[in-house]
Amino acid sequence: MIATPLRVRFAPSPTGFLHVGGARTALFNWLLAKRLGGTFLLRVEDTDKARSTDESTRAIFEGLEWLGLTWDEDVVYQGANYDRHRADADRMLAAGKVYRCFCTSAELDERRAAAEASKEAFKYDRRCDRLSAHEIERRVADGEAHVLRFRVPEGSTRWTDLVHGTITFPNKDIEDFVILRSDRTPIYNHAVVSDDIAMGVTLVMRGDDHISNTPKQILIYEALGATLPTFAHLPMIHGTDGKKLSKRHGATAVGDYQHLGILPQAMVNFLALLGWSPGGDLEVMSLEELIERFDVDGLLKKAAVFDTQKLEWMNGQHLSRLPLDELMPRVTPAIIAAGLTTTDAISARDAWYRTLLDLLRVRARTIDDIVRQARPYFVDQIEYDAEAVAKQWKDRAGSCAILAATREALATLEPFTAEAMEAELRALAERLGTTGGKIFQPLRVALTGLTVSPGIFDVILLLGREGTIARIAAAERFLTD
RNA sequence: GGCCUCAUCGUCUAUCGGUUAGGACGUCACCCUUUCAAGGUGAAGAGACGGGUUCGACUCCCGUUGGGGCUACCA
C-alpha cells in the first residue's frame, strides 16, 4: 500500500498563519516519513496571488520550526513552476484530454444563477467542446480569451484511501473542470498534480476536505500518464460547536498557543492524538515515542473536537516530565521578557535557578503560569495580594506578633535547613498554643505576597536567610502602619 | 438541492462477533497536606434510531436521522 521510498509533502497556501489543522496534517506526514525513513517535503501553494503573502509564508515556516517539523529538501514554491504547469496542460490539450472553453466568467455566473433559480444542479454543459475545429482556430487566432477544461470521461473514478478504504465517484457527477485560467495560470487541482508528479510524491496525506478534489486529480494523473500516489484523507479538526475550526473559535494558529505558554512537545503530542490513536492507553508521549508508534493503521475517520483544556493538562504533563535542560530554554526567555531578571543574573546562580524552576513547574500548566509564580523570587519589593492579606492577616496585630516571633526564630537557626526550620517553627507553634498552619500561611504571604507557593521551607531556602528576614520585617512594617 | 463522508461517556479514545463496554481530559467526593498544584482512591457519565445476518452484535449489511466537507477562471 505504501510505496518505498516514501515521499510525502505538506502543501499549505500562504494565506494566513499556520492553523492547528494544517499543523496536524504536517505532523502526520512528518511522523510517517520519520517512521518509515521517507522524505518530508514542503511546498508553498502561492498561485492565488491575491491572497498569498510573504508574511504568511514566514509564519508557516516559523510555526513548523517551532514544532520541530523540519523538511528535507528545498521548499518548492508552486508559483515558480508555471512553465511546467502550462506545458503539462498543453500536453493534455494535444492529447485531446482537455479542450478550450471560451465561455466567460460572467456568462457562467449567469447560467449558474439560472440553474439555481430553477432548483437544478449546475454543471458545465460542454458547449465549447462542441465547437468546430475551424471555429476554435478562428477564435484563437482572433486572440479570444479562453480557459482549458478537462474533458471528464465516462465511467467512474475510485481509489483505495488509507483511512477510508475504497471511495468511488461516478464521473457523471464531476463537471468538466478548468485546469488553466484565461491568463494561462494553473488552477489548484492541476498545479497540485503537476507538482506532486514532479516532486515524486508517493503518498498524499491531507485533510478530508480534499476528498472531492481527489477524483479530479486522479483523472489528471491518468491523462498525464503518471503513476498514481497513495491517498490518505485525515479527518478534520472541529471547534467545540462541531464546526470546522476557524477564527471564531478563538486561538487556532499554532503561534497563538506558543504565546499562551504551550510547549511544542505538548502541542505535537496533543495534535497527534487528534485523528490518530496508538491503540492502547498511552497518552503522554515524547516526539521519539510518537515516531516509534506512529502508524497508518491507527488513523481515525471521525472528526475530532479541539479541546483546549486537555491541551493544557497535557502541557502540564510535559512541563513536569521534560528534562530541566530542555525546559530552561523555553521558560527562561519568557522570564526575561517579563522583566524579572537577566541572562547574566540567572547564569550567576544556576543551581538556585534550576531549583526554582523545578519547584514551580510542578504546579504550572503553562509557561505563563511559571512566569507568574516566579515573580516573588526575583523582585526586591513584592506586592501583597489583597485577598491573601484579607484571609491570612485578618488579625493584623496577631499576625504581626507571629511574624516577629518567626523572624527571631529563623534569625539564629542553625543549621539553616528545611528539617531544622520545620522543627523550630512547629515548636514555636506549640509555645504559642497554635498550629503549624497558623504560622506557615501568614509567613507565605509575607514571603511571596500570595496564598499559593511551593512548600514554605523551599521558599525560605530560595530566598535565603537574609532575604527571608528582610521580607518578614517588611511585612511587620506593613502590618503596623 | 446534488455528490462525498462520518456516527462509543460533555470531549479525546480502546474494542478488530462473545468484556461488568476499558482508559484519559473535564466534573464531583475522599485521601495526602503548611497553601496551590502534583499524586492516590472512588463516583456520575456512552454504543443515535429502525430493520436484518448470526447461537450471539458497539462491532457485519441495509435504511432512517443527525453532523461535517465539497459544489469558482480559491487553495
Coordinates of C-alpha atoms (C1' of nucleotides) in Angstrom, one line a residue:
Chain A
M1 CA 0.0 0.0 0.0
I2 CA 2.8 2.4 0.9
A3 CA 5.4 2.6 -1.8
T4 CA 9.1 2.9 -0.8
P5 CA 11.0 5.0 -0.8
L6 CA 8.3 7.1 0.7
R7 CA 8.0 10.8 -0.3
V8 CA 5.3 12.9 1.4
R9 CA 4.7 16.6 1.4
F10 CA 2.9 19.3 3.3
A11 CA 1.4 21.9 1.0
P12 CA 0.0 24.9 2.7
S13 CA -1.3 28.0 0.9
P14 CA 0.3 31.1 2.5
T15 CA -3.0 33.0 3.2
G16 CA -2.8 33.2 6.9
F17 CA -0.9 31.7 9.9
L18 CA -0.2 28.1 10.4
H19 CA -3.5 26.7 11.5
V20 CA -3.7 23.8 14.0
G21 CA -5.4 21.7 11.4
G22 CA -2.6 22.3 8.9
A23 CA 0.0 21.7 11.7
R24 CA -1.7 18.3 12.4
T25 CA -1.5 17.4 8.7
A26 CA 2.1 18.4 8.6
L27 CA 2.8 16.4 11.7
F28 CA 1.3 13.2 10.4
N29 CA 3.2 13.5 7.2
W30 CA 6.4 14.2 9.1
L31 CA 5.8 11.3 11.6
L32 CA 5.2 8.9 8.8
A33 CA 8.3 10.0 6.9
K34 CA 10.4 9.6 10.1
R35 CA 8.9 6.3 11.0
L36 CA 9.4 4.8 7.5
G37 CA 12.7 6.5 6.6
G38 CA 10.9 8.6 4.0
T39 CA 11.3 12.2 2.8
F40 CA 9.2 15.0 4.1
L41 CA 8.8 17.9 1.6
L42 CA 7.3 21.4 1.9
R43 CA 5.6 23.1 -0.9
V44 CA 4.1 26.6 -0.7
E45 CA 1.0 26.9 -2.8
D46 CA 1.1 30.5 -3.7
T47 CA -0.7 30.5 -7.0
D48 CA -3.5 32.6 -5.6
K49 CA -1.7 35.9 -5.9
A50 CA -4.5 37.9 -4.5
R51 CA -4.4 36.1 -1.1
S52 CA -0.8 34.9 -0.7
T53 CA 1.6 37.0 1.3
D54 CA 5.3 36.7 2.3
E55 CA 4.4 37.4 5.9
S56 CA 2.2 34.4 5.9
T57 CA 4.8 32.2 4.3
R58 CA 7.2 33.2 7.1
A59 CA 4.6 32.5 9.7
I60 CA 4.2 29.0 8.3
F61 CA 7.9 28.3 8.4
E62 CA 8.1 29.6 12.0
G63 CA 5.3 27.5 13.1
L64 CA 6.7 24.4 11.6
E65 CA 10.2 25.1 13.0
W66 CA 8.7 25.8 16.5
L67 CA 7.0 22.4 16.4
G68 CA 10.3 20.8 15.2
L69 CA 8.8 19.7 11.9
T70 CA 11.8 20.2 9.7
W71 CA 11.6 19.5 5.9
D72 CA 14.1 17.6 4.0
E73 CA 14.7 19.3 0.6
D74 CA 14.4 22.9 -0.6
V75 CA 11.0 24.5 -0.2
V76 CA 9.1 24.3 -3.5
Y77 CA 7.2 27.4 -4.5
Q78 CA 4.3 26.5 -6.7
G79 CA 4.4 29.9 -8.4
A80 CA 7.9 29.1 -9.7
N81 CA 6.5 26.2 -11.8
Y82 CA 4.1 28.0 -14.1
D83 CA 6.0 26.9 -17.2
R84 CA 5.7 23.2 -16.3
H85 CA 2.0 23.7 -15.3
R86 CA 1.4 25.2 -18.8
A87 CA 3.5 22.5 -20.5
D88 CA 1.5 19.8 -18.8
A89 CA -1.8 21.4 -19.7
D90 CA -0.7 21.8 -23.3
R91 CA 0.3 18.2 -23.4
M92 CA -3.1 17.2 -22.3
L93 CA -4.6 19.6 -24.9
A94 CA -2.5 18.0 -27.6
A95 CA -3.6 14.5 -26.5
G96 CA -7.2 15.6 -26.6
K97 CA -7.8 15.2 -22.9
V98 CA -8.7 18.9 -22.4
Y99 CA -10.4 21.4 -24.6
R100 CA -10.5 25.2 -25.0
C101 CA -13.5 26.9 -23.5
F102 CA -14.4 30.5 -24.5
C103 CA -17.3 31.0 -22.0
T104 CA -16.6 34.0 -19.8
S105 CA -17.0 34.1 -16.0
A106 CA -19.9 36.4 -16.4
E107 CA -21.7 34.0 -18.7
L108 CA -21.0 31.1 -16.4
D109 CA -22.2 33.0 -13.3
E110 CA -25.4 33.8 -15.1
R111 CA -26.1 30.2 -16.1
R112 CA -25.3 29.1 -12.6
A113 CA -27.7 31.6 -11.2
A114 CA -30.4 30.5 -13.6
A115 CA -29.9 26.8 -12.7
E116 CA -30.1 27.6 -9.1
A117 CA -33.3 29.6 -9.6
S118 CA -34.9 26.6 -11.2
K119 CA -33.5 24.4 -8.5
E120 CA -31.3 22.4 -10.8
A121 CA -27.8 21.3 -10.1
F122 CA -25.5 23.3 -12.3
K123 CA -22.9 21.5 -14.4
Y124 CA -21.0 22.9 -17.3
D125 CA -22.8 21.9 -20.4
R126 CA -19.7 21.3 -22.6
R127 CA -20.9 23.7 -25.3
C128 CA -17.3 24.7 -26.1
D129 CA -16.4 21.1 -26.6
R130 CA -18.8 21.0 -29.5
L131 CA -17.2 23.9 -31.3
S132 CA -15.9 23.0 -34.8
A133 CA -12.2 22.8 -35.4
H134 CA -12.1 25.9 -37.6
E135 CA -14.2 28.0 -35.3
I136 CA -11.8 27.2 -32.5
E137 CA -8.9 28.0 -34.7
R138 CA -10.5 31.3 -35.8
R139 CA -11.3 32.4 -32.2
V140 CA -7.8 31.5 -31.0
A141 CA -6.4 33.5 -34.0
D142 CA -8.6 36.4 -33.0
G143 CA -6.9 36.3 -29.6
E144 CA -10.1 35.5 -27.8
A145 CA -9.6 34.7 -24.2
H146 CA -10.3 31.1 -23.2
V147 CA -9.6 28.6 -20.4
L148 CA -8.6 25.0 -20.7
R149 CA -11.2 22.5 -19.4
F150 CA -10.7 18.9 -18.6
R151 CA -13.0 16.5 -20.6
V152 CA -14.2 14.1 -17.9
P153 CA -14.6 10.7 -19.4
E154 CA -17.5 8.2 -18.9
G155 CA -17.3 5.7 -16.1
S156 CA -16.3 6.2 -12.5
T157 CA -13.2 7.1 -10.6
R158 CA -12.1 5.3 -7.5
W159 CA -9.2 4.8 -5.2
T160 CA -8.4 3.0 -2.0
D161 CA -7.9 5.5 0.6
L162 CA -5.6 4.7 3.5
V163 CA -8.1 5.9 6.1
H164 CA -11.5 5.4 4.3
G165 CA -11.0 2.4 2.2
T166 CA -12.5 2.4 -1.3
I167 CA -14.1 5.7 -2.4
T168 CA -15.9 5.9 -5.7
F169 CA -17.2 8.9 -7.6
P170 CA -19.4 8.4 -10.7
N171 CA -17.8 10.6 -13.3
K172 CA -21.2 12.0 -14.4
D173 CA -21.1 13.9 -11.1
I174 CA -17.8 15.6 -12.0
E175 CA -18.1 18.5 -14.3
D176 CA -15.5 19.4 -16.9
F177 CA -13.4 21.5 -14.6
V178 CA -11.0 24.3 -15.5
I179 CA -7.3 23.5 -15.3
L180 CA -5.8 26.6 -16.8
R181 CA -7.2 30.1 -16.4
S182 CA -7.5 32.5 -19.4
D183 CA -4.3 34.2 -18.2
R184 CA -2.6 30.7 -18.5
T185 CA -2.0 30.3 -14.8
P186 CA -3.0 26.9 -13.3
I187 CA -6.0 26.1 -11.2
Y188 CA -5.3 24.3 -7.9
N189 CA -6.2 20.8 -8.9
H190 CA -3.9 20.9 -11.9
A191 CA -1.0 22.6 -10.2
V192 CA -1.1 20.1 -7.3
V193 CA -0.9 17.1 -9.6
S194 CA 1.8 18.6 -11.9
D195 CA 3.9 19.4 -8.8
D196 CA 3.3 16.2 -7.0
I197 CA 4.4 14.3 -10.1
A198 CA 7.5 16.5 -10.5
M199 CA 8.4 16.1 -6.8
G200 CA 8.0 12.4 -6.9
V201 CA 5.4 12.4 -4.1
T202 CA 4.3 8.8 -3.5
L203 CA 1.7 9.4 -0.7
V204 CA -0.7 12.3 -0.5
M205 CA -1.9 12.7 3.1
R206 CA -4.1 15.7 3.6
G207 CA -7.4 16.9 5.2
D208 CA -10.6 15.1 4.1
D209 CA -12.0 18.4 2.8
H210 CA -9.9 17.3 -0.2
I211 CA -11.8 14.1 -0.8
S212 CA -14.0 15.7 -3.5
N213 CA -10.9 17.0 -5.3
T214 CA -9.3 13.6 -5.5
P215 CA -11.2 12.2 -8.4
K216 CA -10.4 15.2 -10.5
Q217 CA -6.7 14.9 -9.6
I218 CA -6.7 11.2 -10.4
L219 CA -8.2 12.0 -13.8
I220 CA -5.3 14.4 -14.4
Y221 CA -2.7 11.8 -13.3
E222 CA -4.2 9.4 -15.8
A223 CA -4.4 11.9 -18.6
L224 CA -0.7 12.8 -18.0
G225 CA 0.2 9.1 -18.0
A226 CA 1.6 9.3 -14.5
T227 CA 1.7 6.7 -11.7
L228 CA -0.9 7.4 -9.0
P229 CA 0.2 8.1 -5.5
T230 CA -1.5 6.6 -2.5
F231 CA -4.1 8.8 -0.9
A232 CA -4.9 9.2 2.8
H233 CA -7.6 11.7 3.9
L234 CA -7.4 12.8 7.5
P235 CA -10.5 13.8 9.5
M236 CA -11.0 17.5 10.2
I237 CA -10.4 19.2 13.5
H238 CA -13.6 20.9 14.7
G239 CA -14.3 23.6 17.3
T240 CA -16.5 22.8 20.3
D241 CA -19.6 23.6 18.3
G242 CA -18.8 20.8 15.8
K243 CA -18.0 23.1 13.0
K244 CA -14.7 23.3 11.1
L245 CA -12.2 25.1 13.3
S246 CA -12.0 28.8 12.4
K247 CA -11.2 32.3 13.8
R248 CA -14.4 32.5 15.8
H249 CA -13.3 29.5 17.9
G250 CA -10.5 31.7 19.5
A251 CA -6.9 30.6 19.1
T252 CA -6.5 28.5 16.0
A253 CA -3.0 29.4 14.9
V254 CA -0.1 27.4 16.4
G255 CA 1.6 30.7 17.1
D256 CA -1.3 31.6 19.4
Y257 CA -0.5 28.6 21.6
Q258 CA 3.2 29.3 21.6
H259 CA 2.4 32.8 23.0
L260 CA 0.0 31.2 25.5
G261 CA 2.9 29.3 27.0
I262 CA 2.3 25.9 25.5
L263 CA 5.4 23.8 24.8
P264 CA 5.9 22.5 21.3
Q265 CA 6.3 19.0 22.7
A266 CA 2.8 19.2 24.2
M267 CA 1.3 20.7 21.1
V268 CA 2.7 17.9 19.0
N269 CA 1.6 15.3 21.4
F270 CA -1.9 16.7 21.7
L271 CA -2.3 17.1 17.9
A272 CA -1.0 13.6 17.3
L273 CA -3.9 12.3 19.3
L274 CA -6.5 14.1 17.2
G275 CA -7.2 11.7 14.4
W276 CA -4.8 9.0 15.4
S277 CA -4.5 6.6 18.3
P278 CA -1.6 4.4 19.3
G279 CA -4.2 1.7 20.2
G280 CA -3.6 1.5 23.9
D281 CA -3.9 3.8 26.9
L282 CA -0.7 5.6 26.4
E283 CA -1.2 9.4 26.0
V284 CA 1.7 11.4 27.1
M285 CA 4.5 10.8 24.6
S286 CA 7.7 12.4 23.6
L287 CA 8.4 13.1 19.9
E288 CA 10.6 10.0 19.8
E289 CA 7.9 7.8 21.2
L290 CA 5.4 9.3 18.7
I291 CA 7.7 8.4 15.8
E292 CA 8.2 4.9 17.2
R293 CA 4.5 4.3 17.4
F294 CA 3.0 6.2 14.5
D295 CA 1.3 4.0 12.0
V296 CA -1.4 4.5 9.4
D297 CA -3.4 1.7 10.9
G298 CA -4.1 4.0 13.9
L299 CA -5.6 6.7 11.7
L300 CA -9.2 7.6 12.6
K301 CA -12.1 8.6 10.4
K302 CA -14.1 10.8 12.7
A303 CA -13.5 14.5 13.0
A304 CA -12.2 15.5 16.4
V305 CA -13.0 18.4 18.6
F306 CA -10.1 20.6 19.7
D307 CA -10.3 20.6 23.5
T308 CA -8.0 23.3 24.9
Q309 CA -8.5 22.0 28.5
K310 CA -6.9 18.7 27.6
L311 CA -4.1 20.6 25.7
E312 CA -3.4 22.5 28.9
W313 CA -3.4 19.3 31.0
M314 CA -1.0 17.7 28.5
N315 CA 1.2 20.8 28.6
G316 CA 1.4 20.5 32.4
Q317 CA 2.5 16.9 32.0
H318 CA 5.2 17.8 29.6
L319 CA 6.2 20.7 31.8
S320 CA 6.8 18.3 34.7
R321 CA 8.5 15.5 32.7
L322 CA 10.8 17.3 30.4
P323 CA 14.5 17.3 31.5
L324 CA 15.3 20.6 33.0
D325 CA 17.9 21.3 30.4
E326 CA 15.3 21.1 27.7
L327 CA 12.8 23.1 29.7
M328 CA 15.0 26.0 30.5
P329 CA 15.5 27.4 27.0
R330 CA 11.7 27.6 26.6
V331 CA 11.0 29.2 30.0
T332 CA 14.0 31.5 30.6
P333 CA 13.2 33.8 27.6
A334 CA 9.7 34.3 28.9
I335 CA 11.0 35.1 32.4
I336 CA 13.5 37.6 30.9
A337 CA 10.8 39.1 28.6
A338 CA 8.7 39.7 31.7
G339 CA 11.5 41.9 33.0
L340 CA 12.1 39.7 36.1
T341 CA 15.8 39.2 35.6
T342 CA 18.6 39.0 33.0
T343 CA 20.6 36.2 31.4
D344 CA 23.7 37.1 33.4
A345 CA 21.8 37.2 36.7
I346 CA 20.5 33.7 36.0
S347 CA 23.7 32.1 35.0
A348 CA 25.4 33.6 38.0
R349 CA 23.2 31.4 40.2
D350 CA 22.4 28.4 38.0
A351 CA 21.8 25.9 40.8
W352 CA 19.4 28.3 42.5
Y353 CA 17.5 28.9 39.3
R354 CA 17.2 25.2 38.5
T355 CA 15.8 24.5 41.9
L356 CA 13.3 27.4 41.5
L357 CA 12.1 26.1 38.1
D358 CA 11.8 22.6 39.4
L359 CA 9.6 23.7 42.3
L360 CA 7.4 25.9 40.1
R361 CA 6.9 23.6 37.1
V362 CA 5.0 21.0 39.1
R363 CA 2.2 23.4 39.8
A364 CA 2.0 25.1 36.4
R365 CA 0.1 24.2 33.3
T366 CA 1.7 26.7 31.0
I367 CA 5.0 28.6 30.8
D368 CA 3.0 31.7 31.6
D369 CA 2.0 30.1 34.9
I370 CA 5.6 29.6 35.8
V371 CA 6.5 33.2 34.9
R372 CA 3.6 34.5 37.1
Q373 CA 4.7 32.4 40.0
A374 CA 8.4 33.2 39.6
R375 CA 7.9 36.9 40.3
P376 CA 8.4 37.0 44.1
Y377 CA 11.8 35.3 43.8
F378 CA 13.3 37.9 41.5
V379 CA 11.8 41.3 42.5
D380 CA 13.1 43.3 45.5
Q381 CA 9.7 44.6 46.5
I382 CA 6.8 42.2 46.5
E383 CA 3.2 43.2 46.3
Y384 CA 0.7 41.7 48.7
D385 CA -2.3 40.2 47.1
A386 CA -5.4 41.8 48.6
E387 CA -7.2 38.5 49.1
A388 CA -4.2 36.9 50.7
V389 CA -3.9 39.8 53.1
A390 CA -7.6 39.7 53.9
K391 CA -7.5 36.0 54.5
Q392 CA -4.2 35.3 56.3
W393 CA -3.6 38.7 58.0
K394 CA -7.1 39.3 59.2
D395 CA -5.9 39.9 62.7
R396 CA -3.1 42.4 61.9
A397 CA -1.6 42.7 65.4
G398 CA -1.7 39.0 66.0
S399 CA -0.2 38.2 62.6
C400 CA 2.5 40.8 63.2
A401 CA 3.4 39.1 66.5
I402 CA 3.6 35.7 65.0
L403 CA 5.7 37.0 62.1
A404 CA 8.1 38.7 64.6
A405 CA 8.5 35.5 66.6
T406 CA 9.1 33.6 63.3
R407 CA 11.7 36.1 62.2
E408 CA 13.5 35.8 65.5
A409 CA 13.4 32.0 65.4
L410 CA 14.8 32.0 61.9
A411 CA 17.4 34.6 62.5
T412 CA 19.6 32.4 64.6
L413 CA 18.6 28.9 63.5
E414 CA 21.4 26.5 62.9
P415 CA 21.7 24.6 60.7
F416 CA 19.5 26.6 58.2
T417 CA 17.8 23.6 56.7
A418 CA 14.2 22.6 56.0
E419 CA 14.3 20.0 58.7
A420 CA 15.6 22.4 61.3
M421 CA 13.1 25.1 60.3
E422 CA 10.2 22.8 60.5
A423 CA 11.2 21.5 63.9
E424 CA 11.8 25.0 65.1
L425 CA 8.6 26.5 63.8
R426 CA 6.4 23.7 64.9
A427 CA 7.9 24.1 68.4
L428 CA 7.2 27.8 68.2
A429 CA 3.6 27.0 67.3
E430 CA 3.3 24.8 70.3
R431 CA 4.7 27.5 72.6
L432 CA 2.2 29.9 71.1
G433 CA -0.6 27.4 71.6
T434 CA -1.4 27.3 67.9
T435 CA -0.8 25.0 64.9
G436 CA 1.9 25.0 62.2
G437 CA -0.6 26.2 59.6
K438 CA -1.3 29.3 61.6
I439 CA 2.4 30.2 61.2
F440 CA 3.1 28.9 57.7
Q441 CA 0.2 30.7 56.0
P442 CA 0.8 34.3 57.2
L443 CA 4.5 33.6 56.6
R444 CA 3.8 32.6 53.0
V445 CA 2.0 35.9 52.4
A446 CA 5.0 37.8 54.0
L447 CA 7.4 36.0 51.7
T448 CA 5.6 35.8 48.4
G449 CA 2.6 38.1 48.8
L450 CA 0.4 35.2 47.7
T451 CA -1.5 32.3 49.2
V452 CA -0.1 30.0 46.7
S453 CA 3.6 28.9 46.5
P454 CA 5.9 25.9 46.8
G455 CA 6.4 24.4 50.3
I456 CA 7.1 27.2 52.7
F457 CA 10.6 25.8 53.6
D458 CA 11.5 25.6 50.0
V459 CA 10.5 29.2 49.6
I460 CA 12.7 30.2 52.6
L461 CA 15.6 28.3 51.2
L462 CA 15.1 30.0 47.8
L463 CA 15.0 33.4 49.4
G464 CA 17.9 32.7 51.8
R465 CA 18.2 33.7 55.4
E466 CA 18.8 37.4 54.7
G467 CA 16.0 37.7 52.2
T468 CA 13.6 35.9 54.4
I469 CA 14.3 38.0 57.4
A470 CA 14.0 41.2 55.3
R471 CA 10.7 40.2 53.9
I472 CA 9.3 39.3 57.2
A473 CA 10.4 42.6 58.6
A474 CA 8.8 44.4 55.7
A475 CA 5.6 42.6 56.4
E476 CA 5.7 43.6 60.0
R477 CA 6.1 47.2 58.9
F478 CA 3.2 46.9 56.6
L479 CA 1.1 45.5 59.4
T480 CA 1.9 48.1 61.9
D481 CA 1.3 51.1 59.6
Chain B
rG1 C1' -30.5 20.9 -3.8
rG2 C1' -26.5 17.3 -5.8
rC3 C1' -22.2 14.4 -4.6
rC4 C1' -18.8 12.5 -0.9
rU5 C1' -18.1 11.3 4.1
rC6 C1' -18.7 10.4 9.4
rA7 C1' -21.5 8.3 13.9
rU8 C1' -19.0 4.6 21.6
rC9 C1' -19.4 8.9 28.1
rG10 C1' -19.8 16.5 27.5
rU11 C1' -14.6 15.9 24.9
rC12 C1' -10.2 12.7 23.0
rU13 C1' -10.4 7.5 22.5
rA14 C1' -9.9 1.4 23.4
rU15 C1' -12.9 -2.6 21.5
rC16 C1' -10.9 -5.6 15.0
rG17 C1' -18.8 -11.1 16.8
rG18 C1' -18.9 -13.3 23.0
rU19 C1' -16.0 -7.6 28.0
rU20 C1' -19.5 -5.9 34.5
rA21 C1' -18.1 -1.6 27.1
rG22 C1' -11.7 -0.1 29.3
rG23 C1' -8.5 4.5 29.7
rA24 C1' -7.7 9.9 29.5
rC25 C1' -9.4 15.3 29.9
rG26 C1' -13.2 17.8 32.4
rU27 C1' -16.8 17.4 36.8
rC28 C1' -17.8 15.7 41.9
rA29 C1' -16.2 13.2 46.6
rC30 C1' -12.4 11.5 49.7
rC31 C1' -7.0 10.7 51.0
rC32 C1' -2.2 13.1 51.3
rU33 C1' -1.1 18.1 53.4
rU34 C1' 1.7 24.4 55.7
rU35 C1' -1.2 26.8 50.6
rC36 C1' -1.7 25.6 45.5
rA37 C1' -0.5 22.1 42.2
rA38 C1' 1.1 17.2 41.5
rG39 C1' -0.1 12.2 43.2
rG40 C1' -3.6 8.3 45.1
rU41 C1' -8.7 6.3 45.6
rG42 C1' -13.7 6.4 44.2
rA43 C1' -18.4 8.3 41.8
rA44 C1' -21.5 10.1 37.9
rG45 C1' -21.2 9.6 32.6
rA46 C1' -21.6 6.3 26.0
rG47 C1' -22.7 2.3 21.7
rA48 C1' -28.2 8.0 17.5
rC49 C1' -32.7 5.2 15.7
rG50 C1' -35.1 1.0 12.9
rG51 C1' -34.5 -3.3 10.3
rG52 C1' -31.8 -7.6 9.1
rU53 C1' -27.3 -11.5 9.1
rU54 C1' -25.8 -14.7 13.3
rC55 C1' -26.3 -19.3 18.6
rG56 C1' -24.6 -14.3 19.8
rA57 C1' -23.9 -7.8 17.7
rC58 C1' -21.0 -1.5 19.6
rU59 C1' -18.5 -4.5 16.0
rC60 C1' -21.0 -7.1 9.5
rC61 C1' -25.2 -5.4 5.8
rC62 C1' -29.5 -2.1 4.5
rG63 C1' -32.4 2.1 5.7
rU64 C1' -33.6 6.5 8.6
rU65 C1' -31.9 10.5 11.3
rG66 C1' -28.2 13.8 12.6
rG67 C1' -23.2 16.1 11.8
rG68 C1' -19.3 17.5 8.5
rG69 C1' -16.9 18.5 3.7
rC70 C1' -17.1 19.8 -1.4
rU71 C1' -20.1 22.0 -5.1
rA72 C1' -15.3 29.0 -8.5
rC73 C1' -11.1 31.1 -14.3
rC74 C1' -9.9 29.9 -4.5
rA75 C1' -6.5 26.7 -2.3

